[in-house]
Amino acid sequence: MKAVYIEEHGGPEVLRYGERPEPAVGDQDALVRVRASALNRLDTYVRAGARGQRRKFPPPLILGGDSAGEVVEVGPGAPERLVGRRVVINPRVSCGTCAFCLAGDDDLCPGFRFLGSNRDGSYAEFVSLPAVNVHVIDDGVSFEEAAAAPTVYLPMWNMLIRKAQLRPWETVLVLSASAGVGGAAIQVAKNVIGARVIATTSSREKAAKALEVGADHVIDYTAEDVTARVKELTGGHGVDVVVDHVGAKFFEAAYNSLKRGGRYGVCGVTTGYMTQLQLGTLFTKQLRVFGVFMGCKEDMRQMVDALNRGIIKPVIHQTLPLEEAAQAHRLMEGRGFFGKLLLRV
Ligand SMILES: [Zn+2]
């Protein structure tokens, strides 16, 4: 089959487009003919061997996590009814047998594997994975939209719905709205929960798009003081919840924007992972800082239902053919996009 894989770490030029063997289908597995695969920051870290993503080669590694396609075959222990269905896949494969998995907290599974990171991924014509990781999508949802969803919406389900329990009468600050996670955070806060959304971004064009996606207010962090502007927009109170997927660079400004009793969720550290935490305000203002990484199977089930009903709709910046994966990685490493970058397979 055709696939995009790496045999060494490096820049976008190490991405090879060529032939790889079709994956084996295990007893409980589904074999998916991939139609669209979405890029995530993780893909670029794996390619570069950065942020704990160094691999031993050989064998080559096929990159790619998020994807959607059609089930063409299932193992003898997997449900036959999946064959022929259009599906989106959950790229995080948990062990299913540890204490966390048994409790339904499979987002905490220590034995998890991630497609395109420590097992072959979805920048390929076929991907094989446990059938429990495959979810049927409605005809109204395109393969591109479905593929764009899991890695950006799952952390938001986990963070805003399950952990922070954001309420319709509350206000959330979403950092860097132009990234895939930023757009997902705005939609979950607005369309699913009904909360008020303040988003930050870096240009007038991106601000207009953030408003289009559902933000009530946008702060240009290159021109405005984020903390002061948040205070102004909230009558001096601050926000109830912060969604932080960027880390070090904006932590202080966002942390200082929290209301008493506020919750600060972290699901990514693209600008750096070291920062200082003011422990005095942490306890006197009774704040909560917490992290999420992807979501559990039940988050995925709910997210796919919302996708099928059109409550959420991933923002797609551009779709490129699979063979142009290197160009897609270059785009991702720049800052000139709003929403998700996809590969058509
Ligand atoms: Zn487990």
Short mmCIF file of C-alpha atoms and ligand atoms in Angstrom, two decimals:
data_model
loop_
_atom_site.label_atom_id
_atom_site.label_comp_id
_atom_site.label_asym_id
_atom_site.label_seq_id
_atom_site.Cartn_x
_atom_site.Cartn_y
_atom_site.Cartn_z
CA MET A 1 0.00 0.00 0.00
CA LYS A 2 1.01 3.63 -0.40
CA ALA A 3 2.11 5.33 2.83
CA VAL A 4 4.14 8.21 4.22
CA TYR A 5 6.77 7.01 6.69
CA ILE A 6 10.08 7.96 8.29
CA GLU A 7 13.33 5.99 8.55
CA GLU A 8 15.12 8.70 10.52
CA HIS A 9 14.24 11.84 12.47
CA GLY A 10 14.59 15.29 10.91
CA GLY A 11 12.83 18.06 9.02
CA PRO A 12 9.88 17.61 6.63
CA GLU A 13 12.34 16.22 4.02
CA VAL A 14 12.64 12.91 5.95
CA LEU A 15 9.01 12.06 5.11
CA ARG A 16 9.08 9.29 2.49
CA TYR A 17 6.14 8.52 0.21
CA GLY A 18 6.28 4.93 -1.00
CA GLU A 19 5.19 1.32 -0.58
CA ARG A 20 4.71 -0.33 2.82
CA PRO A 21 3.15 -3.73 3.59
CA GLU A 22 -0.56 -3.73 4.43
CA PRO A 23 -1.13 -4.10 8.19
CA ALA A 24 -2.19 -7.45 9.68
CA VAL A 25 -5.74 -7.72 11.05
CA GLY A 26 -5.85 -9.17 14.59
CA ASP A 27 -8.76 -11.08 16.13
CA GLN A 28 -10.44 -7.96 17.61
CA ASP A 29 -9.30 -5.55 14.90
CA ALA A 30 -10.91 -3.55 12.12
CA LEU A 31 -9.04 -2.79 8.91
CA VAL A 32 -9.86 0.71 7.67
CA ARG A 33 -9.35 2.01 4.12
CA VAL A 34 -8.20 5.52 5.07
CA ARG A 35 -9.78 8.42 3.12
CA ALA A 36 -8.53 11.39 5.14
CA SER A 37 -5.84 11.85 7.75
CA ALA A 38 -5.48 15.00 9.87
CA LEU A 39 -2.21 16.55 10.99
CA ASN A 40 -1.46 17.27 14.63
CA ARG A 41 1.54 18.85 16.39
CA LEU A 42 2.41 15.37 17.61
CA ASP A 43 3.12 14.30 14.00
CA THR A 44 5.80 16.98 13.67
CA TYR A 45 7.32 16.04 17.05
CA VAL A 46 7.50 12.36 16.07
CA ARG A 47 9.05 13.27 12.70
CA ALA A 48 11.65 15.49 14.39
CA GLY A 49 12.26 13.11 17.31
CA ALA A 50 11.44 16.00 19.66
CA ARG A 51 9.60 16.12 23.02
CA GLY A 52 10.15 12.54 24.06
CA GLN A 53 9.32 11.15 20.62
CA ARG A 54 12.66 9.55 19.65
CA ARG A 55 12.29 6.15 17.96
CA LYS A 56 14.66 3.37 16.99
CA PHE A 57 14.89 2.63 13.26
CA PRO A 58 14.43 0.24 11.52
CA PRO A 59 11.61 -0.58 11.17
CA PRO A 60 10.27 2.52 9.42
CA LEU A 61 7.33 4.23 11.13
CA ILE A 62 4.19 5.34 9.30
CA LEU A 63 3.12 8.68 10.76
CA GLY A 64 -0.42 9.94 11.42
CA GLY A 65 -3.04 9.53 14.14
CA ASP A 66 -6.44 11.07 13.41
CA SER A 67 -8.19 9.63 10.38
CA ALA A 68 -11.45 8.51 8.83
CA GLY A 69 -12.37 6.00 6.14
CA GLU A 70 -14.30 2.80 5.49
CA VAL A 71 -14.02 -0.52 7.30
CA VAL A 72 -13.07 -3.15 4.71
CA GLU A 73 -12.45 -6.16 6.97
CA VAL A 74 -12.75 -7.21 10.61
CA GLY A 75 -11.04 -9.95 12.65
CA PRO A 76 -13.10 -13.00 13.75
CA GLY A 77 -13.63 -11.45 17.23
CA ALA A 78 -14.77 -8.04 15.99
CA PRO A 79 -18.34 -7.04 15.04
CA GLU A 80 -19.13 -7.97 11.42
CA ARG A 81 -21.69 -5.11 11.21
CA LEU A 82 -18.79 -2.62 10.94
CA VAL A 83 -17.77 -3.87 7.49
CA GLY A 84 -18.60 -1.31 4.81
CA ARG A 85 -19.37 1.46 7.33
CA ARG A 86 -17.89 4.97 7.18
CA VAL A 87 -15.95 5.51 10.39
CA VAL A 88 -13.71 7.85 12.35
CA ILE A 89 -10.97 6.30 14.44
CA ASN A 90 -9.79 7.03 17.97
CA PRO A 91 -5.99 7.09 17.50
CA ARG A 92 -5.27 6.30 21.15
CA VAL A 93 -5.30 2.56 21.79
CA SER A 94 -5.57 1.69 25.49
CA CYS A 95 -4.73 -1.74 26.99
CA GLY A 96 -8.27 -2.54 28.16
CA THR A 97 -7.08 -4.56 31.16
CA CYS A 98 -5.37 -2.19 33.65
CA ALA A 99 -7.15 -0.73 36.71
CA PHE A 100 -7.73 2.61 34.90
CA CYS A 101 -9.20 0.97 31.80
CA LEU A 102 -11.46 -1.26 33.93
CA ALA A 103 -12.73 1.84 35.77
CA GLY A 104 -13.55 3.59 32.48
CA ASP A 105 -10.67 6.05 32.97
CA ASP A 106 -8.80 4.72 29.95
CA ASP A 107 -7.36 8.19 29.26
CA LEU A 108 -5.10 7.36 32.25
CA CYS A 109 -4.02 3.96 30.86
CA PRO A 110 -0.21 3.71 31.28
CA GLY A 111 0.07 1.06 28.57
CA PHE A 112 -1.57 3.06 25.79
CA ARG A 113 -0.20 3.22 22.26
CA PHE A 114 -0.75 6.07 19.85
CA LEU A 115 -1.17 5.62 16.11
CA GLY A 116 1.71 7.22 14.22
CA SER A 117 3.81 7.51 17.38
CA ASN A 118 4.57 4.08 18.81
CA ARG A 119 2.64 1.99 16.28
CA ASP A 120 2.09 2.49 12.56
CA GLY A 121 -0.29 5.32 11.79
CA SER A 122 -2.77 6.61 9.26
CA TYR A 123 -0.71 8.44 6.60
CA ALA A 124 -1.48 5.30 4.60
CA GLU A 125 -4.11 3.59 2.48
CA PHE A 126 -4.91 1.14 5.29
CA VAL A 127 -4.71 1.15 9.04
CA SER A 128 -5.55 -1.71 11.41
CA LEU A 129 -6.64 -1.11 14.99
CA PRO A 130 -8.96 -2.54 17.68
CA ALA A 131 -12.60 -2.34 16.59
CA VAL A 132 -13.48 -0.50 19.86
CA ASN A 133 -11.47 2.43 18.45
CA VAL A 134 -13.73 2.68 15.39
CA HIS A 135 -16.88 4.86 15.44
CA VAL A 136 -19.53 5.04 12.72
CA ILE A 137 -20.13 8.50 11.22
CA ASP A 138 -23.29 9.74 9.49
CA ASP A 139 -23.37 10.43 5.74
CA GLY A 140 -23.63 14.17 6.46
CA VAL A 141 -20.14 14.18 8.01
CA SER A 142 -17.29 14.26 5.50
CA PHE A 143 -14.19 12.08 5.94
CA GLU A 144 -12.15 15.29 6.29
CA GLU A 145 -14.35 16.70 9.07
CA ALA A 146 -14.37 13.38 10.92
CA ALA A 147 -10.59 12.92 10.62
CA ALA A 148 -10.04 16.45 11.92
CA ALA A 149 -11.98 15.84 15.14
CA PRO A 150 -10.55 13.38 17.71
CA THR A 151 -7.22 14.87 18.84
CA VAL A 152 -8.60 18.42 19.13
CA TYR A 153 -12.09 17.70 20.51
CA LEU A 154 -11.30 14.80 22.88
CA PRO A 155 -9.17 16.94 25.23
CA MET A 156 -11.97 19.53 25.24
CA TRP A 157 -14.55 16.93 26.22
CA ASN A 158 -12.24 15.75 28.96
CA MET A 159 -11.30 19.29 30.08
CA LEU A 160 -14.44 21.42 29.71
CA ILE A 161 -17.27 18.91 30.07
CA ARG A 162 -15.87 16.24 32.41
CA LYS A 163 -13.20 17.94 34.57
CA ALA A 164 -13.83 21.73 34.64
CA GLN A 165 -17.60 21.26 34.26
CA LEU A 166 -17.97 24.61 32.53
CA ARG A 167 -21.54 25.95 32.88
CA PRO A 168 -23.71 28.01 30.48
CA TRP A 169 -23.58 31.08 32.76
CA GLU A 170 -19.78 31.00 32.99
CA THR A 171 -17.01 32.55 30.90
CA VAL A 172 -14.04 30.71 29.41
CA LEU A 173 -10.75 32.12 28.08
CA VAL A 174 -9.44 30.14 25.08
CA LEU A 175 -5.79 30.79 24.29
CA SER A 176 -4.65 30.88 20.65
CA ALA A 177 -7.91 30.34 18.79
CA SER A 178 -6.27 29.69 15.42
CA ALA A 179 -4.89 26.26 16.32
CA GLY A 180 -7.15 23.23 15.84
CA VAL A 181 -7.56 22.85 19.61
CA GLY A 182 -8.49 26.53 19.94
CA GLY A 183 -11.32 26.25 17.42
CA ALA A 184 -12.52 23.04 19.09
CA ALA A 185 -12.47 24.72 22.51
CA ILE A 186 -14.60 27.62 21.23
CA GLN A 187 -17.17 25.24 19.69
CA VAL A 188 -17.44 22.95 22.72
CA ALA A 189 -17.75 25.92 25.10
CA LYS A 190 -20.27 27.67 22.87
CA ASN A 191 -22.27 25.02 20.96
CA VAL A 192 -22.21 22.15 23.45
CA ILE A 193 -22.22 24.02 26.79
CA GLY A 194 -23.52 27.49 25.87
CA ALA A 195 -20.89 29.44 27.84
CA ARG A 196 -19.45 32.86 27.00
CA VAL A 197 -16.14 32.66 25.15
CA ILE A 198 -13.20 35.05 25.11
CA ALA A 199 -10.47 33.95 22.68
CA THR A 200 -6.96 35.22 22.03
CA THR A 201 -5.23 35.34 18.66
CA SER A 202 -2.54 37.22 16.77
CA SER A 203 -4.07 39.08 13.81
CA ARG A 204 -7.22 40.78 12.56
CA GLU A 205 -7.92 37.99 10.04
CA LYS A 206 -7.61 35.30 12.71
CA ALA A 207 -9.81 37.37 15.06
CA ALA A 208 -12.56 37.52 12.41
CA LYS A 209 -12.39 33.74 12.00
CA ALA A 210 -12.50 33.16 15.77
CA LEU A 211 -15.70 35.24 15.93
CA GLU A 212 -17.10 33.23 13.02
CA VAL A 213 -16.37 29.96 14.87
CA GLY A 214 -18.31 31.27 17.88
CA ALA A 215 -16.12 33.43 20.14
CA ASP A 216 -17.98 36.33 21.79
CA HIS A 217 -14.84 38.47 22.18
CA VAL A 218 -11.34 38.24 20.73
CA ILE A 219 -8.16 39.68 22.24
CA ASP A 220 -5.18 40.33 19.95
CA TYR A 221 -2.30 39.22 22.20
CA THR A 222 0.25 41.01 20.02
CA ALA A 223 -1.41 44.38 20.68
CA GLU A 224 -3.39 44.09 23.93
CA ASP A 225 -2.69 43.15 27.57
CA VAL A 226 -4.58 39.86 27.92
CA THR A 227 -5.14 40.04 31.70
CA ALA A 228 -6.32 43.65 31.66
CA ARG A 229 -8.63 43.09 28.71
CA VAL A 230 -10.16 39.96 30.30
CA LYS A 231 -10.83 41.93 33.50
CA GLU A 232 -12.45 44.67 31.43
CA LEU A 233 -14.67 42.21 29.56
CA THR A 234 -15.76 40.45 32.76
CA GLY A 235 -16.57 43.50 34.90
CA GLY A 236 -13.35 43.09 36.87
CA HIS A 237 -14.09 39.47 37.92
CA GLY A 238 -11.99 37.39 35.53
CA VAL A 239 -12.90 34.15 33.79
CA ASP A 240 -14.18 30.92 35.34
CA VAL A 241 -12.09 28.61 33.15
CA VAL A 242 -8.93 28.88 31.04
CA VAL A 243 -8.17 26.52 28.14
CA ASP A 244 -4.40 26.43 27.70
CA HIS A 245 -2.83 24.36 24.91
CA VAL A 246 0.20 26.62 24.41
CA GLY A 247 2.01 26.51 27.76
CA ALA A 248 4.80 28.73 29.06
CA LYS A 249 4.46 31.90 26.99
CA PHE A 250 0.96 32.91 28.09
CA PHE A 251 0.62 31.07 31.41
CA GLU A 252 1.10 34.06 33.71
CA ALA A 253 -1.30 36.35 31.82
CA ALA A 254 -3.95 33.64 31.59
CA TYR A 255 -3.52 32.46 35.20
CA ASN A 256 -3.93 36.03 36.42
CA SER A 257 -7.16 36.29 34.40
CA LEU A 258 -8.89 33.64 36.56
CA LYS A 259 -11.77 34.53 38.83
CA ARG A 260 -11.80 33.28 42.43
CA GLY A 261 -12.55 29.56 42.33
CA GLY A 262 -11.43 29.39 38.69
CA ARG A 263 -10.18 26.28 36.89
CA TYR A 264 -7.11 26.23 34.65
CA GLY A 265 -6.89 23.34 32.18
CA VAL A 266 -3.72 22.46 30.26
CA CYS A 267 -3.71 20.13 27.26
CA GLY A 268 -0.57 21.20 25.43
CA VAL A 269 2.67 23.16 25.80
CA THR A 270 3.58 24.21 22.26
CA THR A 271 5.41 27.37 23.47
CA GLY A 272 7.34 25.61 26.26
CA TYR A 273 6.71 23.51 29.36
CA MET A 274 8.40 25.37 32.22
CA THR A 275 6.69 28.19 34.11
CA GLN A 276 6.27 29.65 37.59
CA LEU A 277 3.14 29.10 39.63
CA GLN A 278 2.06 31.68 42.23
CA LEU A 279 1.13 29.33 45.07
CA GLY A 280 -0.21 32.21 47.19
CA THR A 281 -3.04 33.00 44.80
CA LEU A 282 -3.55 29.28 44.11
CA PHE A 283 -4.89 28.73 47.63
CA THR A 284 -6.25 32.16 48.54
CA LYS A 285 -8.29 32.40 45.34
CA GLN A 286 -8.99 28.64 45.56
CA LEU A 287 -7.88 27.97 42.00
CA ARG A 288 -7.48 24.60 40.35
CA VAL A 289 -4.77 23.82 37.77
CA PHE A 290 -5.08 20.48 36.00
CA GLY A 291 -3.97 18.64 32.89
CA VAL A 292 -5.76 16.44 30.39
CA PHE A 293 -4.36 14.22 27.67
CA MET A 294 -6.84 13.16 24.99
CA GLY A 295 -10.00 11.64 26.48
CA CYS A 296 -11.60 8.36 27.50
CA LYS A 297 -13.72 6.09 25.30
CA GLU A 298 -16.94 7.61 26.63
CA ASP A 299 -15.67 11.13 25.71
CA MET A 300 -15.06 9.80 22.19
CA ARG A 301 -18.56 8.28 21.98
CA GLN A 302 -20.19 11.57 23.04
CA MET A 303 -17.94 13.58 20.71
CA VAL A 304 -18.89 11.43 17.69
CA ASP A 305 -22.61 11.84 18.55
CA ALA A 306 -22.14 15.63 18.61
CA LEU A 307 -20.26 15.46 15.30
CA ASN A 308 -23.03 13.37 13.71
CA ARG A 309 -25.67 15.86 14.87
CA GLY A 310 -23.73 18.84 13.54
CA ILE A 311 -23.29 20.39 17.02
CA ILE A 312 -19.56 20.56 16.39
CA LYS A 313 -17.90 21.01 13.01
CA PRO A 314 -14.11 21.01 12.70
CA VAL A 315 -12.62 24.03 10.97
CA ILE A 316 -10.52 22.88 8.02
CA HIS A 317 -7.80 25.12 6.65
CA GLN A 318 -6.58 23.02 3.75
CA THR A 319 -6.54 19.46 2.39
CA LEU A 320 -3.49 18.20 0.48
CA PRO A 321 -2.88 14.85 -1.25
CA LEU A 322 -1.05 12.23 0.84
CA GLU A 323 2.09 12.50 -1.28
CA GLU A 324 2.41 16.17 -0.23
CA ALA A 325 2.71 15.33 3.47
CA ALA A 326 6.05 17.18 3.68
CA GLN A 327 4.43 20.38 2.41
CA ALA A 328 1.60 19.93 4.94
CA HIS A 329 4.20 19.62 7.73
CA ARG A 330 5.86 22.84 6.55
CA LEU A 331 2.50 24.63 6.68
CA MET A 332 1.87 23.28 10.18
CA GLU A 333 5.22 24.56 11.42
CA GLY A 334 4.40 28.05 10.14
CA ARG A 335 1.73 30.25 11.68
CA GLY A 336 -0.26 31.12 8.57
CA PHE A 337 -3.25 28.84 9.05
CA PHE A 338 -6.53 28.73 10.96
CA GLY A 339 -7.96 25.29 11.67
CA LYS A 340 -6.89 21.83 10.60
CA LEU A 341 -4.55 20.65 7.86
CA LEU A 342 -5.56 17.38 6.21
CA LEU A 343 -4.21 14.74 3.86
CA ARG A 344 -6.48 13.09 1.32
CA VAL A 345 -5.64 9.41 0.91
ZN ZN B 1 -5.13 0.28 30.38
#
